[in-house]
Amino acid sequence: MANMEMIFLGTSSAAPTSERGLSSIAIMRNGELLLFDAGEGMQRNFIKASLGMNRKMKVFVTHMHADHCVGLLGLLQTMSLQGRERRLDIYGQPRLKEFLLENMRIINFGLTFEVAIHTIEREGTVVEESDYKVSCCEAKHSIPTFSYRLDEFDRPGAFNVEIVKQMGIPEGKLYTSLQKGQDIEYKGTRIKSSEVVGHPRPGRKIGISGDTRPTDKLAKFFSGCDLLVFESTYSQDKYEKALETLHCTATEAATLAKQAGVKKLFLTHFSARYDETSSLVKEASIIHPNVEAAEDMKRIDVPYPSL
Amino acid sequence: MANMEMIFLGTSSAAPTSERGLSSIAIMRNGELLLFDAGEGMQRNFIKASLGMNRKMKVFVTHMHADHCVGLLGLLQTMSLQGRERRLDIYGQPRLKEFLLENMRIINFGLTFEVAIHTIEREGTVVEESDYKVSCCEAKHSIPTFSYRLDEFDRPGAFNVEIVKQMGIPEGKLYTSLQKGQDIEYKGTRIKSSEVVGHPRPGRKIGISGDTRPTDKLAKFFSGCDLLVFESTYSQDKYEKALETLHCTATEAATLAKQAGVKKLFLTHFSARYDETSSLVKEASIIHPNVEAAEDMKRIDVPYPSL
């Protein structure tokens, strides 16, 4: 079983405050780090959280506003100073590639590692590994923006070794077949996989909105997520402001989360006017039963969903 | 008389620590802000220090390492969000212009003000205003780097109005002549300017090293500064490291400050290995009698030199 922890590295919108840095969310999963956005200065909390500069790591950038991507430059610099050797994979809009290549040309980072920049051409799967994938969906903001979703693949059900041993079945190929869901025959007896293997155990599903207005498309995209981190720049009394700047209110974030059937909603990307976010959580909680506000350096253990 | 305050916005070298941000020094003088370097994340302390986003302001960048210039991007972003209207003047290496123009092309900052980028072609005076100038000198680092120096012009000596009134001299042209140092004749009596005007009062002189090895040229450049802010990345027991990375030790900074005859030395740009800088101050204090360590958000009132 893979450990999974989500760490908020920055939770302020647009400009940093004394309590909140610019957008960045880290998901540490089984020793690999998945980073969503890298606002200016995020390396400071990255270092503080001891996430490690030479770790297997992928970065996904939602859009090319300065408060979501500028932090990559300092991160590349510090990783190089610390002698990172592993390749770093970065995914995002075509402009992200231009941004990184131009800055790598102009500033001498003294890179000690390969930076692989992947331009996302269309919605759908961005990365697929053996046990998880990350996919994207177009959000609705003032410039092209992707929302992301991390899906762990379902794991096979638990294999009841005790029962299989009692049946006298020898370890090896027959075990593997049963575990894979195939029925077998042993000494003239047909044994169904379902007799010795439990139900498949679902993987964890996490959604990350980036900056956006709420849309039906996003509600569908985030359908069934265990955790959804959604931008909540304003409270509902600033609805006009949210419309104008193409952001969301806490009420809108909660409405979308409910529509998508997500289990838990984290609000983030708060306007600097909110020193204190309990009013936003209160507003969202009228609509969704499980709402929490993100805070810089808050760490969340992500459990497997219960069966 | 102009007020002058120096505020350290970032005092760490290369990578930020939990206590120190990346290089940036603000000098607030008579309502105008002079900023020397803008390392990533400096806007956070800039905001905290309430320096103001729409102030008359000039930025001087020493060199194009990420930890000295990347913070300009976030600053431009936040100034625009807050609707800055005044022109912002930025001075530095030719690469700084390229860095800013390319990033302004790729990232949509939504600039609300003019950014005037001035490429410094040679050593000498960079900016001259009515009552001060900023000049630069080549430093010795791994890439082209300027050190800067701010010189207030000497103010005329105090004009003794009481004595002049007693002499019966009417206000107007004759006053002006005397104040300018010209002798006058009034009702057949010759009156020397020096009889009614005190000695010229010297302006304040501040030096800022940027990243560099110590050189005789810099010792000459900083000659007679009231305050010198000099990089002190290492202690003397890391001399080899300082040589290799083209930085200074605290001992070297103090030796240069002594050679230049500066009255007070501030050490800054500390390696992340120094949680605590009293050992560096102690080391430097053996050589120079007036040494202090810079700390993030430390504010220094800069007095006029005593006559």
Coordinates of C-alpha atoms in Angstrom, one line a residue, chain A residues 14-22 39-45 47-48 64-67 69-75 77-78 81-82 95 98-99 102-103 105-109 143 296, chain B residues 14-22 39-45 47-48 64-67 69-75 77-78 81-82 95 98-99 102-103 105-109 143 296:
Chain A
A14 CA -2.4 36.7 -6.7
A15 CA -0.2 38.3 -4.0
P16 CA 1.4 36.7 -0.9
T17 CA 0.4 37.8 2.6
S18 CA 2.3 37.4 5.8
E19 CA 0.6 34.1 6.5
R20 CA 0.1 32.7 2.9
G21 CA 2.5 32.1 0.0
L22 CA 1.5 31.7 -3.6
G39 CA 4.0 30.2 -7.3
E40 CA 6.8 32.6 -6.5
G41 CA 8.6 31.7 -3.3
M42 CA 7.1 28.2 -2.9
Q43 CA 10.6 26.8 -2.5
R44 CA 10.7 28.3 0.9
N45 CA 7.9 26.0 2.2
I47 CA 12.5 23.4 1.9
K48 CA 10.7 23.8 5.3
M64 CA 0.8 30.9 -16.9
H65 CA -0.1 33.6 -14.4
A66 CA 3.0 34.7 -12.4
D67 CA 1.6 33.5 -9.1
C69 CA 4.6 29.4 -12.3
V70 CA 7.4 31.8 -11.3
G71 CA 8.5 29.7 -8.4
L72 CA 9.8 27.1 -10.8
L73 CA 12.8 29.4 -11.5
G74 CA 14.0 29.4 -7.9
L75 CA 13.3 25.7 -7.5
Q77 CA 18.2 27.1 -9.1
T78 CA 18.1 25.5 -5.6
L81 CA 22.9 24.2 -6.1
Q82 CA 22.1 21.0 -4.2
R95 CA 3.7 28.9 -22.9
E98 CA 8.6 28.9 -23.7
F99 CA 8.9 30.5 -20.2
E102 CA 13.8 31.4 -22.3
N103 CA 14.7 31.8 -18.6
R105 CA 18.8 30.6 -21.7
I106 CA 18.9 34.0 -20.0
I107 CA 19.7 33.0 -16.4
N108 CA 22.6 30.7 -15.8
F109 CA 21.1 28.2 -13.4
I143 CA -6.1 32.6 -19.9
D296 CA 0.3 27.0 4.3
Chain B
A14 CA 21.5 31.3 -3.1
A15 CA 18.6 29.6 -1.4
P16 CA 16.1 30.9 1.2
T17 CA 16.0 29.5 4.7
S18 CA 13.1 29.6 7.2
E19 CA 14.6 32.9 8.6
R20 CA 16.1 34.5 5.6
G21 CA 14.7 35.4 2.1
L22 CA 16.8 36.1 -1.0
G39 CA 15.5 37.9 -5.1
E40 CA 12.6 35.5 -5.4
G41 CA 9.9 36.2 -2.9
M42 CA 11.2 39.6 -1.8
Q43 CA 7.7 41.0 -2.4
R44 CA 6.5 39.2 0.8
N45 CA 8.8 41.3 3.0
I47 CA 4.5 44.1 1.5
K48 CA 5.1 43.4 5.2
M64 CA 21.6 38.0 -13.2
H65 CA 21.7 35.1 -10.8
A66 CA 18.2 33.9 -10.0
D67 CA 18.4 34.7 -6.3
C69 CA 16.5 39.1 -9.9
V70 CA 13.6 36.7 -10.1
G71 CA 11.6 38.6 -7.5
L72 CA 11.1 41.4 -10.0
L73 CA 8.5 39.2 -11.8
G74 CA 6.2 38.9 -8.7
L75 CA 6.8 42.5 -7.9
Q77 CA 2.6 41.3 -10.9
T78 CA 1.5 42.6 -7.6
L81 CA -2.8 44.1 -9.4
Q82 CA -2.7 47.1 -7.1
R95 CA 20.7 40.5 -19.7
E98 CA 16.2 40.6 -22.0
F99 CA 15.0 38.8 -18.9
E102 CA 10.9 38.1 -22.5
N103 CA 9.0 37.4 -19.3
R105 CA 6.0 38.9 -23.4
I106 CA 5.3 35.4 -22.1
I107 CA 3.5 36.1 -18.9
N108 CA 0.5 38.4 -19.0
F109 CA 1.2 40.7 -16.1
I143 CA 29.1 36.5 -14.1
D296 CA 15.3 40.2 7.3

